[in-house]
């Protein structure tokens, strides 16, 4: 399988038939993620099944977290520092970002 360098990760921002909800920030941030709307909707193979599923793929996870952090700042008119205060860390900028 090719390395996922230029892979375009895919998700939906609204629930559609057959999709599963994924909290972009999990564990102790799960409820904040839900409260703030940082949830995405994925097919099973994008969510938990297979090597490109977000739960199994760090690049996908980090990319979604990066996008979510930036959307969060835009939507709530906040800074990345505000984000760090609420979530405990900054999302990492993906290296592939320049290609997407
Ligand atoms: Zn999930």
Coordinates of C-alpha atoms and ligand atoms in Angstrom, one line a residue:
X1 CA 0.0 0.0 0.0
X2 CA 1.3 3.5 -0.8
X3 CA 2.2 5.7 2.2
X4 CA -0.7 8.0 2.8
X5 CA 1.3 11.2 2.0
X6 CA -1.1 12.8 -0.5
X7 CA -4.1 11.0 0.7
X8 CA -7.2 13.1 0.9
X9 CA -8.9 12.1 4.2
X10 CA -12.6 12.2 4.0
X11 CA -15.4 12.8 6.5
X12 CA -18.8 14.2 6.7
X13 CA -19.9 16.9 9.1
X14 CA -23.5 15.8 9.2
X15 CA -24.9 12.4 10.1
X16 CA -25.9 10.4 7.0
X17 CA -27.3 6.9 6.7
X18 CA -24.7 4.3 7.6
X19 CA -22.2 6.7 9.1
X20 CA -20.8 6.5 12.6
X21 CA -20.0 9.5 14.9
X22 CA -16.4 10.1 15.9
X23 CA -15.3 12.6 18.5
X24 CA -12.3 14.3 17.1
X25 CA -10.9 14.8 20.6
X26 CA -11.3 11.7 22.7
X27 CA -10.6 10.4 26.2
X28 CA -10.9 13.2 28.8
X29 CA -11.8 15.7 26.0
X30 CA -14.6 13.6 24.6
X31 CA -17.4 15.6 26.2
X32 CA -15.8 18.9 25.3
X33 CA -15.5 17.6 21.7
X34 CA -19.3 16.9 21.7
X35 CA -20.2 20.1 23.4
X36 CA -18.2 22.2 20.9
X37 CA -19.4 20.2 17.9
X38 CA -16.0 18.7 17.2
X39 CA -17.5 15.5 15.9
X40 CA -17.3 14.0 12.4
X41 CA -19.2 11.2 10.7
X42 CA -17.4 8.4 9.1
X43 CA -18.0 5.1 7.3
X44 CA -17.0 2.0 9.2
X45 CA -13.8 1.7 7.2
X46 CA -12.9 5.3 7.9
X47 CA -13.8 5.0 11.5
X48 CA -12.6 1.7 13.1
X49 CA -11.9 -0.9 10.4
X50 CA -8.7 -1.2 8.5
X51 CA -5.3 0.6 8.5
X52 CA -6.8 3.9 7.2
X53 CA -9.5 4.1 9.8
X54 CA -9.1 7.1 12.1
X55 CA -8.8 5.0 15.2
X56 CA -5.9 3.1 13.6
X57 CA -4.2 5.8 11.7
X58 CA -2.3 8.5 13.5
X59 CA -2.0 10.7 10.4
X60 CA -5.7 10.8 9.8
X61 CA -6.3 11.4 13.5
X62 CA -3.9 14.3 13.7
X63 CA -5.1 15.8 10.4
X64 CA -8.7 15.8 11.7
X65 CA -7.6 17.3 15.0
X66 CA -5.6 20.0 13.2
X67 CA -8.6 20.9 11.0
X68 CA -10.9 20.8 14.1
X69 CA -8.7 23.1 16.1
X70 CA -8.6 25.7 13.3
X71 CA -12.4 25.5 12.7
X72 CA -12.9 25.8 16.5
X73 CA -10.9 29.0 16.6
X74 CA -12.7 30.5 13.6
X75 CA -16.1 29.5 14.7
X76 CA -15.8 30.7 18.3
X77 CA -13.5 33.6 17.5
X78 CA -10.8 32.3 19.8
X79 CA -7.0 31.9 19.6
X80 CA -5.0 28.7 19.6
X81 CA -4.0 29.6 23.1
X82 CA -7.7 29.5 24.1
X83 CA -7.9 26.1 22.5
X84 CA -4.9 24.9 24.5
X85 CA -6.5 26.1 27.7
X86 CA -9.7 24.2 27.0
X87 CA -8.3 21.0 25.5
X88 CA -4.9 20.8 27.2
X89 CA -2.7 20.9 24.1
X90 CA -2.3 22.2 20.6
X91 CA -3.1 20.0 17.7
X92 CA 0.0 19.2 15.7
X93 CA 0.3 20.7 12.2
X94 CA 0.5 17.8 9.8
X95 CA 3.6 17.8 7.6
X96 CA 1.4 16.9 4.6
X97 CA -0.6 20.0 5.2
X98 CA 1.2 21.9 2.4
X99 CA -0.1 19.4 -0.1
X100 CA -3.7 19.4 0.9
Ligands
LIG1 ZN1 -14.4 7.2 17.0

